[in-house]
Coordinates of C-alpha atoms in Angstrom, one line a residue:
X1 CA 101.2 101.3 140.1
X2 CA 102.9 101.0 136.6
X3 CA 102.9 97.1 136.9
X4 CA 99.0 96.8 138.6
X5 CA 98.0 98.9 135.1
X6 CA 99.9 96.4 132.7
X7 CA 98.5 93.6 134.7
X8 CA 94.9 95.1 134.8
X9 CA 95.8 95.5 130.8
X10 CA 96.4 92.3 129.9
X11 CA 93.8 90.9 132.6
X12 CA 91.1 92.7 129.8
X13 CA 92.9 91.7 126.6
X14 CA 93.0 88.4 127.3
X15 CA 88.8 88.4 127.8
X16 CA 88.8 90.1 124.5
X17 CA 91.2 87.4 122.8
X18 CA 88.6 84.9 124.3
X19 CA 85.5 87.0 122.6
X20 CA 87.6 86.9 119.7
X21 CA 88.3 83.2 119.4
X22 CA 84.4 82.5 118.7
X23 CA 84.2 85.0 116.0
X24 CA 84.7 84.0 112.2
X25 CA 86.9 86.6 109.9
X26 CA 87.0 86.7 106.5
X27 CA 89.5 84.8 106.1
X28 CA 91.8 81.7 107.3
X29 CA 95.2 82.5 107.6
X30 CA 96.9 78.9 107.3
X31 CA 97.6 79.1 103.5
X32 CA 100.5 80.2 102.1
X33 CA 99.1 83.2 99.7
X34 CA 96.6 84.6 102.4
X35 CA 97.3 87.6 105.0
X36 CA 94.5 89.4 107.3
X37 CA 96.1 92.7 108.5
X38 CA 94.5 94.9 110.9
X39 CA 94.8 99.0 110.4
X40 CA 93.6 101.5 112.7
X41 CA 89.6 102.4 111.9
X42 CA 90.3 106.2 111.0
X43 CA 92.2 104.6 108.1
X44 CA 88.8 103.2 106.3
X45 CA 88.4 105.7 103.5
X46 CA 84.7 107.2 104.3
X47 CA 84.8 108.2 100.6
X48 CA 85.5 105.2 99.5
X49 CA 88.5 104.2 97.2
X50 CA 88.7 107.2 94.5
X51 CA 91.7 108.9 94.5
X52 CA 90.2 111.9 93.5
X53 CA 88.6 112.0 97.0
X54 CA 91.8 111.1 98.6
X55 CA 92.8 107.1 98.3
X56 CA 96.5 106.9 98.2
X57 CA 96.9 110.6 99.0
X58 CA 96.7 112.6 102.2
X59 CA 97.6 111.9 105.7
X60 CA 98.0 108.6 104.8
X61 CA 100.1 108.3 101.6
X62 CA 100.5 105.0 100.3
X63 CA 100.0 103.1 97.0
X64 CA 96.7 102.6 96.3
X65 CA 96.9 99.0 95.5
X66 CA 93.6 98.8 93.1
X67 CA 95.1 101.7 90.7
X68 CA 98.3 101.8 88.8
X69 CA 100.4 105.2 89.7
X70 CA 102.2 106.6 87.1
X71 CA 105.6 106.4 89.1
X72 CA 106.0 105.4 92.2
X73 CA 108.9 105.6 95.2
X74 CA 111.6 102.9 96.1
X75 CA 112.5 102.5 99.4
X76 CA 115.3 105.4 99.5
X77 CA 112.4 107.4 98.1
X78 CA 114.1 107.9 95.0
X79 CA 111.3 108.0 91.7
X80 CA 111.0 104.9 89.8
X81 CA 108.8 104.0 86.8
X82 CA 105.1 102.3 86.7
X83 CA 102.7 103.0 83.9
X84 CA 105.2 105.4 82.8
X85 CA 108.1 104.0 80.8
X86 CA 109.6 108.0 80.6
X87 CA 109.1 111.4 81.6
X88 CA 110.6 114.5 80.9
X89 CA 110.3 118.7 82.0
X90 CA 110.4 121.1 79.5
X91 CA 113.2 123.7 80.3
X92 CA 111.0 126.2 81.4
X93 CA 109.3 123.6 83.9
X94 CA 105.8 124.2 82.7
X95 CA 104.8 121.0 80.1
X96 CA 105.9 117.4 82.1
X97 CA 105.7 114.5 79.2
X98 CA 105.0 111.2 80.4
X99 CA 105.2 108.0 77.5
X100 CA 103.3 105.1 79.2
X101 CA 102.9 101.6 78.9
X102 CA 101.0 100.2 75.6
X103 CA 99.9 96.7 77.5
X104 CA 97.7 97.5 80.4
X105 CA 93.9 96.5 80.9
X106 CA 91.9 97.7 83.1
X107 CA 90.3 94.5 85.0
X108 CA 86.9 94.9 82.7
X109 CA 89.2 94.0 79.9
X110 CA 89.6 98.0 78.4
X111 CA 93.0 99.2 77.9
X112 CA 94.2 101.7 79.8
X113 CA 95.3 104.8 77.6
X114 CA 96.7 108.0 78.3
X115 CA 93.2 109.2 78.3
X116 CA 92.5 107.9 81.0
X117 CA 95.0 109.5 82.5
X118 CA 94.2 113.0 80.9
X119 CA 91.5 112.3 82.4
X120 CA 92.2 110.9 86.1
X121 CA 94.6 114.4 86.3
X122 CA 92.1 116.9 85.3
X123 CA 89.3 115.4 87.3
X124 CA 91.7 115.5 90.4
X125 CA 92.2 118.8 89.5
X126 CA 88.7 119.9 90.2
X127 CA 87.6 117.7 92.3
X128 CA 90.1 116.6 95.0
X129 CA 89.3 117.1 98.3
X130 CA 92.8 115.9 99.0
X131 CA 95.5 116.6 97.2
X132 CA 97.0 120.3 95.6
X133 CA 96.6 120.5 91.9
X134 CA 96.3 124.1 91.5
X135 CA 99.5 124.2 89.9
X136 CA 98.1 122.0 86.7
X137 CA 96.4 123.8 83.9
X138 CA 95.3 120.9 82.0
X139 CA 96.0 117.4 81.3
X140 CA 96.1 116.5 77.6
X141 CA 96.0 112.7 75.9
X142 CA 98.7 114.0 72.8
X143 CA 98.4 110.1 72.1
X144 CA 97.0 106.7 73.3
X145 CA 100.9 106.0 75.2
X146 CA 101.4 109.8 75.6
X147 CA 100.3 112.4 77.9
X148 CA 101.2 115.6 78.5
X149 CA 101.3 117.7 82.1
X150 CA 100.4 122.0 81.1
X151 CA 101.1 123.6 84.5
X152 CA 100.3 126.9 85.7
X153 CA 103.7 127.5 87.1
X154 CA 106.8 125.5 87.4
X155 CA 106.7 122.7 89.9
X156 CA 109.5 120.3 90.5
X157 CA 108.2 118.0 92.7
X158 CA 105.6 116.7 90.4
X159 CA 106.9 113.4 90.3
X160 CA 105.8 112.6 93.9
X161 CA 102.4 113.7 93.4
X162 CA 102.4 111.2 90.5
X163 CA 103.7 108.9 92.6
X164 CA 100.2 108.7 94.5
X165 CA 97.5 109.1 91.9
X166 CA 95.6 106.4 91.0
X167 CA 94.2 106.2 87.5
X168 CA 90.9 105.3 87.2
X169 CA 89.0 104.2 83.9
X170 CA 87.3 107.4 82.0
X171 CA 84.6 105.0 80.3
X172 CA 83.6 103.1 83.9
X173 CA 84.2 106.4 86.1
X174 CA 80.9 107.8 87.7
X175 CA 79.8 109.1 91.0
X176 CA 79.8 105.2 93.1
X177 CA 83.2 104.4 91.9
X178 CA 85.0 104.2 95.4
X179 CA 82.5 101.9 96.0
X180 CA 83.0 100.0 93.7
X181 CA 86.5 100.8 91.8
X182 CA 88.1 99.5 88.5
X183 CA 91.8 99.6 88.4
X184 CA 94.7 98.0 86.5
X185 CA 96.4 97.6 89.7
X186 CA 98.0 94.3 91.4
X187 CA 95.0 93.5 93.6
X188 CA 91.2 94.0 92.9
X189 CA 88.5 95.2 95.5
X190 CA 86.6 92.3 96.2
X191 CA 84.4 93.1 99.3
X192 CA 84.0 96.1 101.3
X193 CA 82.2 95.6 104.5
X194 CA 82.0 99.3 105.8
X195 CA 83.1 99.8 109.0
X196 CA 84.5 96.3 109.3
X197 CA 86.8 95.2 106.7
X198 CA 88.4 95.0 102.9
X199 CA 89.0 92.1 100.9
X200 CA 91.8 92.5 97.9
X201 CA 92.6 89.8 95.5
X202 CA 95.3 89.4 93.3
X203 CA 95.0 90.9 89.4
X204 CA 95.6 87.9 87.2
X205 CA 96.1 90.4 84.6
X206 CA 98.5 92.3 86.0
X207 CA 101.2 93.6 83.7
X208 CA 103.7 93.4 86.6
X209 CA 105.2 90.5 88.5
X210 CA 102.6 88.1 89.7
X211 CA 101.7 89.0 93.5
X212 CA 103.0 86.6 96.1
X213 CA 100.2 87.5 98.0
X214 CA 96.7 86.5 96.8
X215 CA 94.4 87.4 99.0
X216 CA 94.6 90.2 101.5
X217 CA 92.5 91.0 103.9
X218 CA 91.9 94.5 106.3
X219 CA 90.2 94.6 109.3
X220 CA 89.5 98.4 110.6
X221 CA 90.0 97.9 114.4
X222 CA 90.9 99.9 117.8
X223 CA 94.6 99.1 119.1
X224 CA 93.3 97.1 121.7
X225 CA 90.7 95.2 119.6
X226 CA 93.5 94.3 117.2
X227 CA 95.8 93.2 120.3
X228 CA 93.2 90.9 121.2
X229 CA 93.0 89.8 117.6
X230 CA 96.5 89.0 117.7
X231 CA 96.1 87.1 121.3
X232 CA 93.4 84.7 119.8
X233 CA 95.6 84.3 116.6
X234 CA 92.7 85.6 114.1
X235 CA 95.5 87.8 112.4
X236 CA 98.5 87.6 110.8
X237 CA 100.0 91.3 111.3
X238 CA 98.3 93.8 113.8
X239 CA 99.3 97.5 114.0
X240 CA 100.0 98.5 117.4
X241 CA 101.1 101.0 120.1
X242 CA 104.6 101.8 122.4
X243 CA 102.3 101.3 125.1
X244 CA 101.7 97.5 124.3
X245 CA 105.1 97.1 123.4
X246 CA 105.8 95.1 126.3
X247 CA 103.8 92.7 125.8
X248 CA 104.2 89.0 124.5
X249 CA 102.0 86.7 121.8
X250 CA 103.0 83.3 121.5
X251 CA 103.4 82.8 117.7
X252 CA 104.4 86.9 117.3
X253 CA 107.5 88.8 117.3
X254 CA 107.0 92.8 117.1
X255 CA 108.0 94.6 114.6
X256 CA 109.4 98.4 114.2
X257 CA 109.5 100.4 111.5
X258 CA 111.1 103.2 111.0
X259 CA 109.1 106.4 109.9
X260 CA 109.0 110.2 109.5
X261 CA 105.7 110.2 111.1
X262 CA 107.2 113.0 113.8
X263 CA 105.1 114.8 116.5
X264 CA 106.5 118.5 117.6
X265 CA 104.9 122.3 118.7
X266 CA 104.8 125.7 116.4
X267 CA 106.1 128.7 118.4
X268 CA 104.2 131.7 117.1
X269 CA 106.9 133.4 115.9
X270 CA 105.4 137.3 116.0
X271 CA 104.1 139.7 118.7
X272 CA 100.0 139.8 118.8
X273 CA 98.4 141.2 116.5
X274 CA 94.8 140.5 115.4
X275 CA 93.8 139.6 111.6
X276 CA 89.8 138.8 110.7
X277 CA 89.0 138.3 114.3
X278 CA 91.8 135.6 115.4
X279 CA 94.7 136.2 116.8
X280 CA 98.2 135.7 115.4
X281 CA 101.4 135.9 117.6
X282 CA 102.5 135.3 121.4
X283 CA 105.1 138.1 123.2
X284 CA 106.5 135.2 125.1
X285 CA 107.5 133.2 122.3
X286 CA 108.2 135.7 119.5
X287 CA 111.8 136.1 120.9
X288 CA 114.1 134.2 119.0
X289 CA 116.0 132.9 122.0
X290 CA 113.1 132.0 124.0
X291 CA 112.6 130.0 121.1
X292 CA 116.5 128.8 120.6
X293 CA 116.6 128.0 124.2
X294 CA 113.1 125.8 124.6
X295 CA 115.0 123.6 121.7
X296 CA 117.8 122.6 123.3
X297 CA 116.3 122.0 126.7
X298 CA 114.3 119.3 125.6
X299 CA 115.9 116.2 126.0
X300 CA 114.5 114.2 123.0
X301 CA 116.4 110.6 123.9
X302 CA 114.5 110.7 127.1
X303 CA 111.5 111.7 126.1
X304 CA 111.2 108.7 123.2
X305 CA 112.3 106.4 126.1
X306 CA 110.2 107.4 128.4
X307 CA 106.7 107.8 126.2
X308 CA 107.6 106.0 123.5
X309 CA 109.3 103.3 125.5
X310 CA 112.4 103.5 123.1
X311 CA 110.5 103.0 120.0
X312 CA 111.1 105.8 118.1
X313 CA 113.8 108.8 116.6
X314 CA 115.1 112.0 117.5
X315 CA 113.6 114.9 115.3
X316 CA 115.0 118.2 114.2
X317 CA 112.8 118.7 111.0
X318 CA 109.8 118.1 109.7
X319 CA 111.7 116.1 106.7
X320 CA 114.4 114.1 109.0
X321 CA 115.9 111.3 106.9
X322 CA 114.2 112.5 103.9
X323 CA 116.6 113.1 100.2
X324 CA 115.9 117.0 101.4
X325 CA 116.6 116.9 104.9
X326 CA 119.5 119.5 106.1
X327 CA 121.8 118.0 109.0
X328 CA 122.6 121.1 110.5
X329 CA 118.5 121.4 112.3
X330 CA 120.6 118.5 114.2
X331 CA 121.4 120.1 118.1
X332 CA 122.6 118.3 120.7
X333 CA 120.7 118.6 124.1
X334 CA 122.2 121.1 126.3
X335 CA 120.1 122.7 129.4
X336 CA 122.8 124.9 130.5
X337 CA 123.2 126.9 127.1
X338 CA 119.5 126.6 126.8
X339 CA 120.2 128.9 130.8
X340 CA 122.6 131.1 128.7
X341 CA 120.3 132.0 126.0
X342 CA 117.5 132.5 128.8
X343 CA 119.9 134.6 130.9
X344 CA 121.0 136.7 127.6
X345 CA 117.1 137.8 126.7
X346 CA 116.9 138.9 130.0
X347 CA 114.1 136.4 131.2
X348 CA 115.0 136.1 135.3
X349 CA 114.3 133.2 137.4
X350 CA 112.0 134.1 140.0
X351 CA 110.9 133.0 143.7
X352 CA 108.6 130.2 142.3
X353 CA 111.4 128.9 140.0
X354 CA 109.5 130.6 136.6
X355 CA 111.2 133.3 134.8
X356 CA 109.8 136.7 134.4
X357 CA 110.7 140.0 132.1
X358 CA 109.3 143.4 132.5
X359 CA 106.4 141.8 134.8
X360 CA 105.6 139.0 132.2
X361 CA 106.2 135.3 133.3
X362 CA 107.9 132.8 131.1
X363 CA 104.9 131.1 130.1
X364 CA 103.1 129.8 127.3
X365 CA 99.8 127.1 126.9
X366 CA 100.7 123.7 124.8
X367 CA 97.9 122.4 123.6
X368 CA 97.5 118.5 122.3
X369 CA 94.2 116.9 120.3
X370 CA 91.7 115.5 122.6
X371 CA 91.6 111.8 123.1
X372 CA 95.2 111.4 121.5
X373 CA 97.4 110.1 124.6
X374 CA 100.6 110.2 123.0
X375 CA 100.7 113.5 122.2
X376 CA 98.9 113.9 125.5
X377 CA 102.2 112.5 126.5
X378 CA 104.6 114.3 125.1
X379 CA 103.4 117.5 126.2
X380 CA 103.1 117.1 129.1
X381 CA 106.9 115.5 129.4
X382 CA 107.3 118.9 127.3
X383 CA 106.4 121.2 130.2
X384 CA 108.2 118.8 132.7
X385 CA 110.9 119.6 131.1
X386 CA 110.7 122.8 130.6
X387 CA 110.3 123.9 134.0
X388 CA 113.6 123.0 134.4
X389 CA 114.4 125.8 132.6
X390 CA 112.3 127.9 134.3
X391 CA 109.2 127.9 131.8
X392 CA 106.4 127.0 132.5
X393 CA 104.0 125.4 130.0
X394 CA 100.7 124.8 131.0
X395 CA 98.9 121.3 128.9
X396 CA 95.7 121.7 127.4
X397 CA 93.2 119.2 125.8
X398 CA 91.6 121.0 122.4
X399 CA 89.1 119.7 119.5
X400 CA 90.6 120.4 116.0
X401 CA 87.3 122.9 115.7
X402 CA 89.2 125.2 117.3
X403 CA 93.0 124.1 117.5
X404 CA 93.7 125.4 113.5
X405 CA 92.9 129.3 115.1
X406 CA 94.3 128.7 118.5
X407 CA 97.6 127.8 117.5
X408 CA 98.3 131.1 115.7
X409 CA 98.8 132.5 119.1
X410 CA 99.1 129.5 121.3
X411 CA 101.8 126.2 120.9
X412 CA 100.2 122.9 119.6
X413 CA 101.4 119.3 119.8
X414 CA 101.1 118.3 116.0
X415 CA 101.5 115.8 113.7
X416 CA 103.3 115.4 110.2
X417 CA 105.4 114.1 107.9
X418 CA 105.2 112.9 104.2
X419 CA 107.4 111.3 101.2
X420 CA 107.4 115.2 99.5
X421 CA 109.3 118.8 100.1
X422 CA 105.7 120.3 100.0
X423 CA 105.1 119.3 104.1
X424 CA 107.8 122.1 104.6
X425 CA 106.4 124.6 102.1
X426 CA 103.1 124.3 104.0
X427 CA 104.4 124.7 107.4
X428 CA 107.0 127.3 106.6
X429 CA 106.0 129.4 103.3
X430 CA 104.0 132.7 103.8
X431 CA 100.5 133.0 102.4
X432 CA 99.5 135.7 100.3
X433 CA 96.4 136.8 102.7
X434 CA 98.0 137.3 105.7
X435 CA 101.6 137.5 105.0
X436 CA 102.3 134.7 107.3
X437 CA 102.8 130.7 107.0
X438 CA 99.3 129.2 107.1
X439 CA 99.6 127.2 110.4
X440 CA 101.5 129.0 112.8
X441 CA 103.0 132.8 111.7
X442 CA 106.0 133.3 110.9
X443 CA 107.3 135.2 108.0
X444 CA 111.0 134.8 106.4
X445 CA 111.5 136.2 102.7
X446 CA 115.0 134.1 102.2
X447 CA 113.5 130.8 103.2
X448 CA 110.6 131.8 101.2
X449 CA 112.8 131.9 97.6
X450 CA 114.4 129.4 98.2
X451 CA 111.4 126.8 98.8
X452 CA 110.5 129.1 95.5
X453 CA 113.4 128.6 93.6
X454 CA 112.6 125.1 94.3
X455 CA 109.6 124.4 92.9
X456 CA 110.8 126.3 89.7
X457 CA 113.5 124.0 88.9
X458 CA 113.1 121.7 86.1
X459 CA 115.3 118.8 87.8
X460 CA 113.8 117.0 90.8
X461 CA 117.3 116.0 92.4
X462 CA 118.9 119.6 91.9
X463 CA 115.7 121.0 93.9
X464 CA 116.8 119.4 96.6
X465 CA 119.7 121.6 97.1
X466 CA 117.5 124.6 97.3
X467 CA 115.1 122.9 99.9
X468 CA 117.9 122.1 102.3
X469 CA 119.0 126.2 102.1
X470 CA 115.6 126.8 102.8
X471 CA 116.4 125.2 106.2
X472 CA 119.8 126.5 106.5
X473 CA 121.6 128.7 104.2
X474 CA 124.7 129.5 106.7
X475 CA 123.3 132.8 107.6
X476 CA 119.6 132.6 107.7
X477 CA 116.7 129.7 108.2
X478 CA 114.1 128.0 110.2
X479 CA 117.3 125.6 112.0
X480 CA 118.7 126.3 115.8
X481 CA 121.0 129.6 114.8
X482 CA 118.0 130.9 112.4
X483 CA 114.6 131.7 113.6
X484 CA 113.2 128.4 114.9
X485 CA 109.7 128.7 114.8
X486 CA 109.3 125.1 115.1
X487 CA 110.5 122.5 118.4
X488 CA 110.0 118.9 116.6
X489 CA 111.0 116.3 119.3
X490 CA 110.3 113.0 117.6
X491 CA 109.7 110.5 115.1
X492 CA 107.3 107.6 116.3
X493 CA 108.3 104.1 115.0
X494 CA 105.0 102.2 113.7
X495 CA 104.6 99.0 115.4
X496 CA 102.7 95.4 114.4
X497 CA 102.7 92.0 115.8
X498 CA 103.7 89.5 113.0
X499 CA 102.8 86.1 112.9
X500 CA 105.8 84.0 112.5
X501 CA 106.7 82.8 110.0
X502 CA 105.1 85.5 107.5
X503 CA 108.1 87.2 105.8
X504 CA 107.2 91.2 105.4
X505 CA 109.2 93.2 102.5
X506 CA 111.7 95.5 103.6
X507 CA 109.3 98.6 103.9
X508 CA 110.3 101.9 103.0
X509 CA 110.2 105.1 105.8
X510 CA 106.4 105.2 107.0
X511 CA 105.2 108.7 106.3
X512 CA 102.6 110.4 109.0
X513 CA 99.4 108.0 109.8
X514 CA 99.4 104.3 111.5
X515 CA 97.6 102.5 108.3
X516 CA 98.0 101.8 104.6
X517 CA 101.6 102.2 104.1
X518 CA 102.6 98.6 105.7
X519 CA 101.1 96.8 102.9
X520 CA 102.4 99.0 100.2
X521 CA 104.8 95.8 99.2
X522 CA 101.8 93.3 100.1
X523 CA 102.7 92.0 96.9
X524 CA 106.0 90.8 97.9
X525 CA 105.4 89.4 101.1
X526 CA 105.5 85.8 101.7
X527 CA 105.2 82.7 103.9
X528 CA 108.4 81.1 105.0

């Protein structure tokens, strides 16, 4: 049956590649300073490219390209200078001073002076739709190469959210400018066809090395649309997915790369109880070694192997391979202790081959986002799984209208993963409202300081130290031997058919989301 599918599959991508091979794209692709890459359509930015409405921020975190950052992240997500040539934290972590460069233009020919980026900050601050800035009080131009961060509480991380702001020009900024958006950037926006494609072109004034890429183009396609792209040779790199992994384009080798883009399931960690009309908790899953257990019966080397068809990484954390990540979330698959731990919390296999306690059956509903088959996937190998432990975990297909409530009582199949410590203050940390974190509850006071602690620090790289106790402290945590209120299972490897002979960068770890982050280096791509 497996083989009649792929057959069947490439039967109809080979009459797209045909439909394909009539059609003209913006671009030829037989120069040497030309590329045409195809992203997935949900990574078009519907308000346009303003990074006050989210360009370079979000789900999809990336450079934006057009824009100059302030800083920006090397490949071992260290922090390394761009428009800034220093920055400092004042000892009590609440003024960040930031000298910048005195020889960028924006590409109308205005320099571009730390008012600009006064004003970029403060604008983001009450306007993004994106991005957290309510820890910044003000941004202030002290001078034209000097700019100073006032913050409403200390926040360590700061660096990585300058890392993905754009700044945008305060004399040429008005209500259409993701349409049509002035930058200092490397590339400029030369076309946008909505709902079709983007057209960059090098910035001859760029105060940076000169691109080796002059002209970029983005198509916004389906996977199988940009497979058949690929098939008629219309495109140089095309994003794709595990399940075309097997197959072969003359002229293309697939690439992997490597990515902290990991899918798992919350466990609501508290009995039900019932705040503003939703629910919040599960009895089944509130005991800590129903929890423990379900972790290490999943066999995660299986599971990438058999959904993923190899292409992608074991998970423990939400911040695996990260400068903050804490090896001891590592466990090693083990179905027996995950028996033991079953056996200890009193949960009996019955006749069926479920497990039952005081009359209630081991059983819990995962849910997974309508329409997405890989997370479709993996919960379903989830519960396959499982049962072998004697759970059972019934699949169910959701909207996101009403998965955000559900999963405070129920398990969902997620998706995260980002180039900052603040994806595990969001999933972990309690909100003041309720008392619990804000997607799934769970409540611990030590992890809580620490993740506080944290943020107060005034030095970036020391903070890191107090994100990995957060995880693990040798006593308490959100690892295997602390409360585990989250099961991750994997991180999926983003895959693109490259045209030989087209040399990609070295790309640093892909954060959550299929799209802009492969041509963060566009610029030093090349053809060989």
């Amino acid at each position: 049956m497996k083989l009649r599918k792929f057959a069947s599959l490439l039967c109809a991508l080979a009459m797209s590649a045909a439909a394909f091979s009539g059609q003209a794209f913006a671009s030829e692709t037989d120069t040497s300073q030309e590329v045409v890459v195809t992203m997935p359509v949900s990574s078009e930015p519907a308000s346009g490219f303003d990074p006050v409405y989210g360009w370079g921020a979000g789900e999809h975190v990336h450079e934006p390209l057009i824009q100059s950052t302030l800083v920006r992240t090397t490949t071992d997500l260290g922090i390394e200078n761009d428009l800034a040539v220093s920055y400092s934290c004042s000892e009590d972590g609440l003024t960040w001073t930031v000298q910048i460069r005195d020889d960028v233009k924006f590409t109308d020919g205005e320099p571009l002076t730390a008012s600009d980026v006064a004003f970029t900050y403060n604008n983001c601050r009450d306007n993004s739709s994106v991005n957290d800035f309510t820890m910044l009080k003000e941004a202030v131009a002290v001078d034209d190469t000097t700019v100073e961060f006032h913050m409403n509480e200390p926040y360590s991380i700061w660096p990585y959210t300058m890392a993905v702001v754009g700044i945008v020009p305060e004399h040429a900024y008005d209500e259409n400018y993701g349409q049509n958006p002035i930058g200092s950037g490397r590339y400029i926006m030369k076309q946008w066809d909505q709902g079709q494609q983007v057209i960059f072109e090098a910035n001859p004034d760029y105060y940076g090395e000169t691109p080796k890429i002059q002209k970029l183009t983005v198509l916004f396609m389906e996977e199988d649309a940009a497979l058949a792209a690929a098939m008629a040779g219309q495109v140089d790199v095309a994003h794709t997915a595990a399940a075309y992994s097997e197959v072969t384009i003359d002229g293309y080798s697939l690439m992997s790369v490597d990515t902290v883009d990991n899918r798992g399931f919350n466990l609501p960690c508290t009995e039900p109880q019932e705040i503003d009309g939703i629910v919040y908790g599960n009895s089944f899953t509130s005991d800590v070694n129903v929890r423990r257990a379900i972790n290490l019966a999943i066999d995660r080397e299986a599971m990438i192997d058999q959904v993923l068809n190899g292409y992608g990484s074991v998970a423990y954390s939400v911040c695996d391979k990260m400068p903050w990540y804490n090896e001891e979330a590592e466990t090693a698959y083990d179905l027996e202790a995950a028996k033991a731990l079953m056996d200890e919390a009193g949960w009996v296999e019955g006749e069926d081959g479920i497990r039952e306690k005081d009359g209630e059956k081991a059983a819990f509903t995962l849910m997974f986002a309508s329409g997405d088959s890989v997370r479709q996937a993996l919960a379903e190998n989830t519960a396959n799984q499982l049962r072998e432990l004697g759970i059972e975990a019934t699949t169910e297909s959701v909207g996101w209208d009403t998965a955000y409530d559900r999963a405070q009582s129920d398990a969902l199949m997620w998706g995260w993963g980002a180039h900052t410590p603040m994806e595990l203050y969001n999933l972990y940390h309690t909100m003041e409202d309720t008392g619990l974190a804000q997607y799934s509850p769970y409540a611990n006071e030590t992890v809580d300081a620490y993740m506080d602690q944290a943020l107060q620090s005034n030095d970036l790289e020391e903070s890191y130290e107090l994100w990995k106790k957060a995880q693990w402290d040798g006593e308490t945590g959100i690892t295997q031997e602390g409360d585990i209120p989250w099961i991750w299972l994997c991180n999926i490897d983003h895959l693109y058919f490259v045209r030989d002979g087209l040399k990609v960068a070295d790309q640093k770890i892909h954060p959550h989301g299929h799209g802009w982050s492969i041509v963060n280096n566009i610029d030093e791509w090349e053809w060989e």
